[in-house]
Amino acid sequence: MATPEFQQTLGKTGGFSGTALHTGEKVSLKLHPAPVDHGIKFRRKDLQDEPTIDANIGNLKTVERATTIGEGPVRVHTVEHVLSALWAMGVDNAIVEMDANEPPIGDGSAQPYVDLIRKAGVTTQEEPRKFFDVRDTMHVESKTGALLVLLPDDKFRISCTQAGPNNQFTQFLSMEVTPAVFEREIAPARTFVYYEDVKPLMDKNLIKGGSLENAIVVRGDAVLSKEPLRFADEFVRHKILDIIGDLALVGRRIRGHAVAVKPGHAANAELARSITREQIRRSAVATPRAIPSGDAGLDTDEVMQILPHRFPFLMVDRIISFETETKCVGVKTVTINEPCFQRHFPGHPVMPGVMQVEAMAQVASILLFKLARTTSRIGYFMSADAVKFRKPVLPGDTIFIHAELTKSRGERLAKAKCHCVVNDAIVSEAELMFTFLDK
Ligand SMILES: [Zn+2]
């Protein structure tokens, strides 16, 4: 297990002013430090009561050309560059205060924000970071040809392929996203637009603040901008910048590899939404307890390293807490796919009581193996006393399996008092005795 990473915020408040892209008006932006578990919030200083908007995917409003979030009637547009900079530079908690509905566009990159964060400094806080670990490959596709695949990885990586109309300016770049890499390789990359896309907007006066000073304009084969390209592959770098900013709306650090082909805000946001849905599903499995990390619990892989049992006889999904050396709680989510339900009973599926006893025995053996610090032995069930089945367990239930070692004689014999809980009610209980023999 890696050492826990801690949440971070800004060392102090800092700010700068500039032009808003859409209105062309002057806007002042300030980044403030914020306490642990605050996340990133936008504050509209120009509105009465200074409302704040949580930078999370639930508040996503529109994704045309830029990412807009809102709560109630309040909106903040084009949040992706400032979010990208904060997230990639390691800031988990901050207030982004503005006196308009949009941050300053700066030079169209995340550079001004990185400079600001650098000046303010980044400080470590007392609480560990929250992560989303990709376990199964996830993917989203859009009608416009965008494809995003998220693969398991122990780091946060992005591999991106960008291609313009007729596969013009096709560029590919792959990297692990760290503050140093972001600052050097990604932050300076500017927004680019296609002339055909922006011409109608310019005609309608919808991008009053837009100019060749804050965007690269692509017209046919020509690349127009005030300053020459900062990288030969500046476009794909900016796409990566936008992906980071949009995925920041997940509100958790992602451990996974995002592989993106022709990404855009809509597809990025869709992936952020899928991640959040998966995260909610995972938390629901273990409610009301949070899934601990490190030595506080065991995930399925770790459980399987200890127990020799396999599907359908592995009756523990994970251990969610070790309360003391002799007490722990395991979790098993019961689904209709369990083979036992095919016969027990057709049309009226009830989990067999004996399988609950087996679940208790497995949780108790994990406790004992952990205490004895060996997995070279197998536990054999000797007796089950005072067994009571109080309520039926049905498909869809999550069973919390509590086990407490009450007696262990030498390293060979142990007794455990166990009970299973569903929806805060005890559904079964038993006192188990088992012996341990070498494999
Ligand atoms: Zn952008």
PDB file of C-alpha atoms in Angstrom, residues 2-222:
ATOM      1  CA  ALA A   2       1.294   3.437  -0.951  1.00  0.00           C
ATOM      2  CA  THR A   3       1.542   6.113   1.698  1.00  0.00           C
ATOM      3  CA  PRO A   4      -1.673   8.116   1.736  1.00  0.00           C
ATOM      4  CA  GLU A   5      -1.730  11.316  -0.251  1.00  0.00           C
ATOM      5  CA  PHE A   6      -3.145  14.288   1.565  1.00  0.00           C
ATOM      6  CA  GLN A   7      -5.520  16.969   0.387  1.00  0.00           C
ATOM      7  CA  GLN A   8      -4.004  20.310  -0.583  1.00  0.00           C
ATOM      8  CA  THR A   9      -5.128  23.893  -0.808  1.00  0.00           C
ATOM      9  CA  LEU A  10      -3.547  27.219  -1.723  1.00  0.00           C
ATOM     10  CA  GLY A  11      -1.030  28.844   0.583  1.00  0.00           C
ATOM     11  CA  LYS A  12      -2.726  32.228   0.271  1.00  0.00           C
ATOM     12  CA  THR A  13      -5.172  34.239  -1.818  1.00  0.00           C
ATOM     13  CA  GLY A  14      -4.084  35.510  -5.197  1.00  0.00           C
ATOM     14  CA  GLY A  15      -5.789  37.035  -8.178  1.00  0.00           C
ATOM     15  CA  PHE A  16      -5.632  38.706 -11.564  1.00  0.00           C
ATOM     16  CA  SER A  17      -7.915  40.519 -13.976  1.00  0.00           C
ATOM     17  CA  GLY A  18      -8.608  40.057 -17.629  1.00  0.00           C
ATOM     18  CA  THR A  19     -11.245  39.858 -20.320  1.00  0.00           C
ATOM     19  CA  ALA A  20     -14.219  37.490 -20.314  1.00  0.00           C
ATOM     20  CA  LEU A  21     -14.360  35.555 -23.581  1.00  0.00           C
ATOM     21  CA  HIS A  22     -18.072  35.749 -24.256  1.00  0.00           C
ATOM     22  CA  THR A  23     -19.027  39.194 -22.928  1.00  0.00           C
ATOM     23  CA  GLY A  24     -15.724  40.906 -23.604  1.00  0.00           C
ATOM     24  CA  GLU A  25     -16.013  42.632 -20.231  1.00  0.00           C
ATOM     25  CA  LYS A  26     -13.345  43.006 -17.603  1.00  0.00           C
ATOM     26  CA  VAL A  27     -13.381  40.347 -14.885  1.00  0.00           C
ATOM     27  CA  SER A  28     -11.353  39.978 -11.698  1.00  0.00           C
ATOM     28  CA  LEU A  29     -10.649  36.495 -10.411  1.00  0.00           C
ATOM     29  CA  LYS A  30      -9.303  35.467  -7.036  1.00  0.00           C
ATOM     30  CA  LEU A  31      -8.258  32.027  -5.829  1.00  0.00           C
ATOM     31  CA  HIS A  32      -8.758  31.521  -2.084  1.00  0.00           C
ATOM     32  CA  PRO A  33      -7.615  28.654   0.166  1.00  0.00           C
ATOM     33  CA  ALA A  34     -10.430  26.406   1.476  1.00  0.00           C
ATOM     34  CA  PRO A  35     -10.721  23.794   4.261  1.00  0.00           C
ATOM     35  CA  VAL A  36     -10.490  19.995   3.823  1.00  0.00           C
ATOM     36  CA  ASP A  37     -13.311  18.217   1.988  1.00  0.00           C
ATOM     37  CA  HIS A  38     -14.495  21.571   0.607  1.00  0.00           C
ATOM     38  CA  GLY A  39     -13.621  20.769  -2.966  1.00  0.00           C
ATOM     39  CA  ILE A  40     -13.535  23.525  -5.547  1.00  0.00           C
ATOM     40  CA  LYS A  41     -16.345  26.063  -5.558  1.00  0.00           C
ATOM     41  CA  PHE A  42     -16.979  29.125  -7.699  1.00  0.00           C
ATOM     42  CA  ARG A  43     -18.243  32.275  -5.999  1.00  0.00           C
ATOM     43  CA  ARG A  44     -20.095  35.025  -7.872  1.00  0.00           C
ATOM     44  CA  LYS A  45     -18.956  38.148  -6.053  1.00  0.00           C
ATOM     45  CA  ASP A  46     -21.024  40.330  -8.395  1.00  0.00           C
ATOM     46  CA  LEU A  47     -24.372  38.846  -7.330  1.00  0.00           C
ATOM     47  CA  GLN A  48     -26.431  39.480  -4.237  1.00  0.00           C
ATOM     48  CA  ASP A  49     -25.444  37.180  -1.316  1.00  0.00           C
ATOM     49  CA  GLU A  50     -22.451  36.032  -3.379  1.00  0.00           C
ATOM     50  CA  PRO A  51     -23.776  32.580  -4.286  1.00  0.00           C
ATOM     51  CA  THR A  52     -21.364  29.671  -4.718  1.00  0.00           C
ATOM     52  CA  ILE A  53     -21.492  26.792  -7.183  1.00  0.00           C
ATOM     53  CA  ASP A  54     -19.874  23.446  -6.468  1.00  0.00           C
ATOM     54  CA  ALA A  55     -17.556  22.332  -9.230  1.00  0.00           C
ATOM     55  CA  ASN A  56     -19.147  18.925  -9.572  1.00  0.00           C
ATOM     56  CA  ILE A  57     -20.681  17.076 -12.469  1.00  0.00           C
ATOM     57  CA  GLY A  58     -24.151  17.250 -10.901  1.00  0.00           C
ATOM     58  CA  ASN A  59     -24.060  20.987 -11.587  1.00  0.00           C
ATOM     59  CA  LEU A  60     -23.111  20.671 -15.250  1.00  0.00           C
ATOM     60  CA  LYS A  61     -25.386  22.756 -17.460  1.00  0.00           C
ATOM     61  CA  THR A  62     -24.005  22.996 -20.988  1.00  0.00           C
ATOM     62  CA  VAL A  63     -20.973  21.765 -22.890  1.00  0.00           C
ATOM     63  CA  GLU A  64     -21.136  23.772 -26.129  1.00  0.00           C
ATOM     64  CA  ARG A  65     -17.661  25.162 -26.852  1.00  0.00           C
ATOM     65  CA  ALA A  66     -16.980  25.469 -23.113  1.00  0.00           C
ATOM     66  CA  THR A  67     -18.114  23.880 -19.878  1.00  0.00           C
ATOM     67  CA  THR A  68     -20.826  25.705 -17.935  1.00  0.00           C
ATOM     68  CA  ILE A  69     -21.924  24.803 -14.412  1.00  0.00           C
ATOM     69  CA  GLY A  70     -24.737  26.264 -12.362  1.00  0.00           C
ATOM     70  CA  GLU A  71     -26.972  25.997  -9.334  1.00  0.00           C
ATOM     71  CA  GLY A  72     -30.451  27.470  -9.404  1.00  0.00           C
ATOM     72  CA  PRO A  73     -30.411  30.478 -11.707  1.00  0.00           C
ATOM     73  CA  VAL A  74     -26.684  31.133 -11.175  1.00  0.00           C
ATOM     74  CA  ARG A  75     -24.207  30.163 -13.879  1.00  0.00           C
ATOM     75  CA  VAL A  76     -20.454  30.127 -14.387  1.00  0.00           C
ATOM     76  CA  HIS A  77     -19.153  29.616 -17.913  1.00  0.00           C
ATOM     77  CA  THR A  78     -15.837  28.339 -19.262  1.00  0.00           C
ATOM     78  CA  VAL A  79     -14.705  26.759 -15.993  1.00  0.00           C
ATOM     79  CA  GLU A  80     -12.421  24.149 -17.575  1.00  0.00           C
ATOM     80  CA  HIS A  81      -9.101  26.016 -17.751  1.00  0.00           C
ATOM     81  CA  VAL A  82      -9.032  27.239 -14.168  1.00  0.00           C
ATOM     82  CA  LEU A  83     -10.257  23.816 -12.968  1.00  0.00           C
ATOM     83  CA  SER A  84      -7.601  22.072 -15.027  1.00  0.00           C
ATOM     84  CA  ALA A  85      -4.848  24.216 -13.514  1.00  0.00           C
ATOM     85  CA  LEU A  86      -6.080  23.790  -9.935  1.00  0.00           C
ATOM     86  CA  TRP A  87      -6.553  20.046 -10.273  1.00  0.00           C
ATOM     87  CA  ALA A  88      -3.347  19.287 -12.136  1.00  0.00           C
ATOM     88  CA  MET A  89      -1.280  21.470  -9.810  1.00  0.00           C
ATOM     89  CA  GLY A  90      -2.608  19.398  -6.910  1.00  0.00           C
ATOM     90  CA  VAL A  91      -5.141  21.791  -5.390  1.00  0.00           C
ATOM     91  CA  ASP A  92      -8.121  19.840  -3.988  1.00  0.00           C
ATOM     92  CA  ASN A  93      -9.804  22.635  -2.044  1.00  0.00           C
ATOM     93  CA  ALA A  94     -10.236  26.222  -3.227  1.00  0.00           C
ATOM     94  CA  ILE A  95     -12.706  29.026  -3.830  1.00  0.00           C
ATOM     95  CA  VAL A  96     -12.649  30.619  -7.267  1.00  0.00           C
ATOM     96  CA  GLU A  97     -14.116  34.059  -6.748  1.00  0.00           C
ATOM     97  CA  MET A  98     -15.170  36.171  -9.740  1.00  0.00           C
ATOM     98  CA  ASP A  99     -17.084  39.388 -10.307  1.00  0.00           C
ATOM     99  CA  ALA A 100     -18.604  38.078 -13.553  1.00  0.00           C
ATOM    100  CA  ASN A 101     -20.082  34.876 -14.953  1.00  0.00           C
ATOM    101  CA  GLU A 102     -16.818  33.775 -16.570  1.00  0.00           C
ATOM    102  CA  PRO A 103     -13.123  33.672 -15.648  1.00  0.00           C
ATOM    103  CA  PRO A 104     -10.665  35.813 -17.604  1.00  0.00           C
ATOM    104  CA  ILE A 105      -9.663  34.048 -20.815  1.00  0.00           C
ATOM    105  CA  GLY A 106      -6.034  35.153 -20.439  1.00  0.00           C
ATOM    106  CA  ASP A 107      -4.029  33.903 -23.400  1.00  0.00           C
ATOM    107  CA  GLY A 108      -6.429  31.003 -23.982  1.00  0.00           C
ATOM    108  CA  SER A 109      -4.253  28.575 -22.009  1.00  0.00           C
ATOM    109  CA  ALA A 110      -4.002  27.592 -18.338  1.00  0.00           C
ATOM    110  CA  GLN A 111      -0.703  29.446 -17.950  1.00  0.00           C
ATOM    111  CA  PRO A 112      -2.065  32.499 -16.058  1.00  0.00           C
ATOM    112  CA  TYR A 113      -3.719  30.148 -13.545  1.00  0.00           C
ATOM    113  CA  VAL A 114      -0.582  28.105 -13.060  1.00  0.00           C
ATOM    114  CA  ASP A 115       1.371  31.321 -12.460  1.00  0.00           C
ATOM    115  CA  LEU A 116      -1.231  32.366  -9.893  1.00  0.00           C
ATOM    116  CA  ILE A 117      -1.144  28.995  -8.102  1.00  0.00           C
ATOM    117  CA  ARG A 118       2.660  29.065  -8.112  1.00  0.00           C
ATOM    118  CA  LYS A 119       2.623  32.516  -6.505  1.00  0.00           C
ATOM    119  CA  ALA A 120       0.032  31.503  -3.890  1.00  0.00           C
ATOM    120  CA  GLY A 121       1.807  28.220  -3.120  1.00  0.00           C
ATOM    121  CA  VAL A 122       0.221  24.841  -2.424  1.00  0.00           C
ATOM    122  CA  THR A 123      -0.040  23.516   1.145  1.00  0.00           C
ATOM    123  CA  THR A 124      -0.825  20.075   2.497  1.00  0.00           C
ATOM    124  CA  GLN A 125      -3.887  19.555   4.705  1.00  0.00           C
ATOM    125  CA  GLU A 126      -4.715  16.979   7.397  1.00  0.00           C
ATOM    126  CA  GLU A 127      -7.152  14.726   5.530  1.00  0.00           C
ATOM    127  CA  PRO A 128      -6.266  12.073   2.962  1.00  0.00           C
ATOM    128  CA  ARG A 129      -7.321  12.606  -0.620  1.00  0.00           C
ATOM    129  CA  LYS A 130     -10.303  10.822  -2.069  1.00  0.00           C
ATOM    130  CA  PHE A 131      -9.594   8.649  -5.073  1.00  0.00           C
ATOM    131  CA  PHE A 132     -11.545   6.948  -7.765  1.00  0.00           C
ATOM    132  CA  ASP A 133      -9.722   3.762  -8.705  1.00  0.00           C
ATOM    133  CA  VAL A 134     -10.685   2.472 -12.112  1.00  0.00           C
ATOM    134  CA  ARG A 135     -11.419  -1.239 -11.713  1.00  0.00           C
ATOM    135  CA  ASP A 136     -13.186  -2.128 -14.929  1.00  0.00           C
ATOM    136  CA  THR A 137     -12.699  -0.463 -18.271  1.00  0.00           C
ATOM    137  CA  MET A 138     -15.280   2.255 -18.859  1.00  0.00           C
ATOM    138  CA  HIS A 139     -15.979   4.015 -22.114  1.00  0.00           C
ATOM    139  CA  VAL A 140     -18.123   6.743 -23.641  1.00  0.00           C
ATOM    140  CA  GLU A 141     -18.716   7.592 -27.268  1.00  0.00           C
ATOM    141  CA  SER A 142     -20.408  10.559 -28.863  1.00  0.00           C
ATOM    142  CA  LYS A 143     -22.152  10.995 -32.202  1.00  0.00           C
ATOM    143  CA  THR A 144     -19.470  13.483 -33.189  1.00  0.00           C
ATOM    144  CA  GLY A 145     -16.834  10.734 -33.170  1.00  0.00           C
ATOM    145  CA  ALA A 146     -15.378  11.376 -29.741  1.00  0.00           C
ATOM    146  CA  LEU A 147     -14.308   8.261 -27.880  1.00  0.00           C
ATOM    147  CA  LEU A 148     -13.034   8.068 -24.319  1.00  0.00           C
ATOM    148  CA  VAL A 149     -11.854   4.865 -22.680  1.00  0.00           C
ATOM    149  CA  LEU A 150     -10.830   4.718 -19.052  1.00  0.00           C
ATOM    150  CA  LEU A 151      -8.500   1.866 -18.110  1.00  0.00           C
ATOM    151  CA  PRO A 152      -7.174   0.755 -14.739  1.00  0.00           C
ATOM    152  CA  ASP A 153      -3.824   2.312 -13.825  1.00  0.00           C
ATOM    153  CA  ASP A 154      -2.108   3.154 -10.582  1.00  0.00           C
ATOM    154  CA  LYS A 155      -1.385   6.678 -11.875  1.00  0.00           C
ATOM    155  CA  PHE A 156      -3.500   9.299 -13.638  1.00  0.00           C
ATOM    156  CA  ARG A 157      -2.577   9.141 -17.300  1.00  0.00           C
ATOM    157  CA  ILE A 158      -4.016  10.638 -20.442  1.00  0.00           C
ATOM    158  CA  SER A 159      -3.320   9.464 -23.984  1.00  0.00           C
ATOM    159  CA  CYS A 160      -5.029  11.659 -26.531  1.00  0.00           C
ATOM    160  CA  THR A 161      -5.460  11.618 -30.287  1.00  0.00           C
ATOM    161  CA  GLN A 162      -6.646  14.865 -31.801  1.00  0.00           C
ATOM    162  CA  ALA A 163      -7.759  15.144 -35.413  1.00  0.00           C
ATOM    163  CA  GLY A 164      -9.313  18.097 -37.193  1.00  0.00           C
ATOM    164  CA  PRO A 165     -11.737  18.003 -40.125  1.00  0.00           C
ATOM    165  CA  ASN A 166     -10.564  15.496 -42.773  1.00  0.00           C
ATOM    166  CA  ASN A 167      -8.047  14.252 -40.203  1.00  0.00           C
ATOM    167  CA  GLN A 168      -6.087  17.431 -40.600  1.00  0.00           C
ATOM    168  CA  PHE A 169      -3.600  18.257 -37.830  1.00  0.00           C
ATOM    169  CA  THR A 170      -3.731  14.744 -36.406  1.00  0.00           C
ATOM    170  CA  GLN A 171      -1.684  14.725 -33.217  1.00  0.00           C
ATOM    171  CA  PHE A 172      -1.072  12.178 -30.476  1.00  0.00           C
ATOM    172  CA  LEU A 173       0.355  12.613 -27.001  1.00  0.00           C
ATOM    173  CA  SER A 174       0.488  10.370 -23.941  1.00  0.00           C
ATOM    174  CA  MET A 175       1.590  11.279 -20.427  1.00  0.00           C
ATOM    175  CA  GLU A 176       1.222  10.796 -16.723  1.00  0.00           C
ATOM    176  CA  VAL A 177      -0.412  13.946 -15.375  1.00  0.00           C
ATOM    177  CA  THR A 178       1.747  15.397 -12.594  1.00  0.00           C
ATOM    178  CA  PRO A 179       2.117  19.048 -11.571  1.00  0.00           C
ATOM    179  CA  ALA A 180       5.561  19.252 -13.179  1.00  0.00           C
ATOM    180  CA  VAL A 181       4.431  17.686 -16.460  1.00  0.00           C
ATOM    181  CA  PHE A 182       1.310  19.832 -16.558  1.00  0.00           C
ATOM    182  CA  GLU A 183       3.233  23.032 -15.964  1.00  0.00           C
ATOM    183  CA  ARG A 184       5.798  22.267 -18.627  1.00  0.00           C
ATOM    184  CA  GLU A 185       3.838  20.406 -21.299  1.00  0.00           C
ATOM    185  CA  ILE A 186       0.149  21.262 -20.980  1.00  0.00           C
ATOM    186  CA  ALA A 187      -0.555  24.568 -19.243  1.00  0.00           C
ATOM    187  CA  PRO A 188       0.893  26.792 -22.023  1.00  0.00           C
ATOM    188  CA  ALA A 189      -1.201  25.136 -24.777  1.00  0.00           C
ATOM    189  CA  ARG A 190      -3.826  27.564 -26.063  1.00  0.00           C
ATOM    190  CA  THR A 191      -7.408  27.146 -27.152  1.00  0.00           C
ATOM    191  CA  PHE A 192      -7.797  26.552 -30.871  1.00  0.00           C
ATOM    192  CA  VAL A 193     -10.901  27.093 -32.943  1.00  0.00           C
ATOM    193  CA  TYR A 194     -11.921  26.471 -36.528  1.00  0.00           C
ATOM    194  CA  TYR A 195     -12.686  29.571 -38.515  1.00  0.00           C
ATOM    195  CA  GLU A 196     -15.922  28.060 -39.862  1.00  0.00           C
ATOM    196  CA  ASP A 197     -17.105  27.461 -36.288  1.00  0.00           C
ATOM    197  CA  VAL A 198     -16.322  30.886 -34.907  1.00  0.00           C
ATOM    198  CA  LYS A 199     -17.301  32.994 -37.925  1.00  0.00           C
ATOM    199  CA  PRO A 200     -21.061  32.751 -37.170  1.00  0.00           C
ATOM    200  CA  LEU A 201     -20.389  33.468 -33.477  1.00  0.00           C
ATOM    201  CA  MET A 202     -18.315  36.532 -34.340  1.00  0.00           C
ATOM    202  CA  ASP A 203     -21.067  37.693 -36.668  1.00  0.00           C
ATOM    203  CA  LYS A 204     -23.610  37.333 -33.865  1.00  0.00           C
ATOM    204  CA  ASN A 205     -21.224  39.103 -31.481  1.00  0.00           C
ATOM    205  CA  LEU A 206     -21.241  36.100 -29.100  1.00  0.00           C
ATOM    206  CA  ILE A 207     -17.503  36.045 -28.457  1.00  0.00           C
ATOM    207  CA  LYS A 208     -16.787  39.696 -27.844  1.00  0.00           C
ATOM    208  CA  GLY A 209     -13.603  38.921 -25.913  1.00  0.00           C
ATOM    209  CA  GLY A 210     -12.220  36.542 -28.531  1.00  0.00           C
ATOM    210  CA  SER A 211      -9.142  37.564 -30.455  1.00  0.00           C
ATOM    211  CA  LEU A 212      -5.981  36.135 -31.939  1.00  0.00           C
ATOM    212  CA  GLU A 213      -4.395  36.973 -28.588  1.00  0.00           C
ATOM    213  CA  ASN A 214      -6.364  34.309 -26.759  1.00  0.00           C
ATOM    214  CA  ALA A 215      -7.044  31.666 -29.373  1.00  0.00           C
ATOM    215  CA  ILE A 216      -5.430  29.992 -32.335  1.00  0.00           C
ATOM    216  CA  VAL A 217      -7.676  30.106 -35.370  1.00  0.00           C
ATOM    217  CA  VAL A 218      -7.429  27.328 -37.926  1.00  0.00           C
ATOM    218  CA  ARG A 219      -8.628  28.258 -41.389  1.00  0.00           C
ATOM    219  CA  GLY A 220      -8.099  25.538 -43.966  1.00  0.00           C
ATOM    220  CA  ASP A 221      -4.409  24.690 -43.787  1.00  0.00           C
ATOM    221  CA  ALA A 222      -3.529  28.001 -42.218  1.00  0.00           C
TER     222      ALA A 222
END
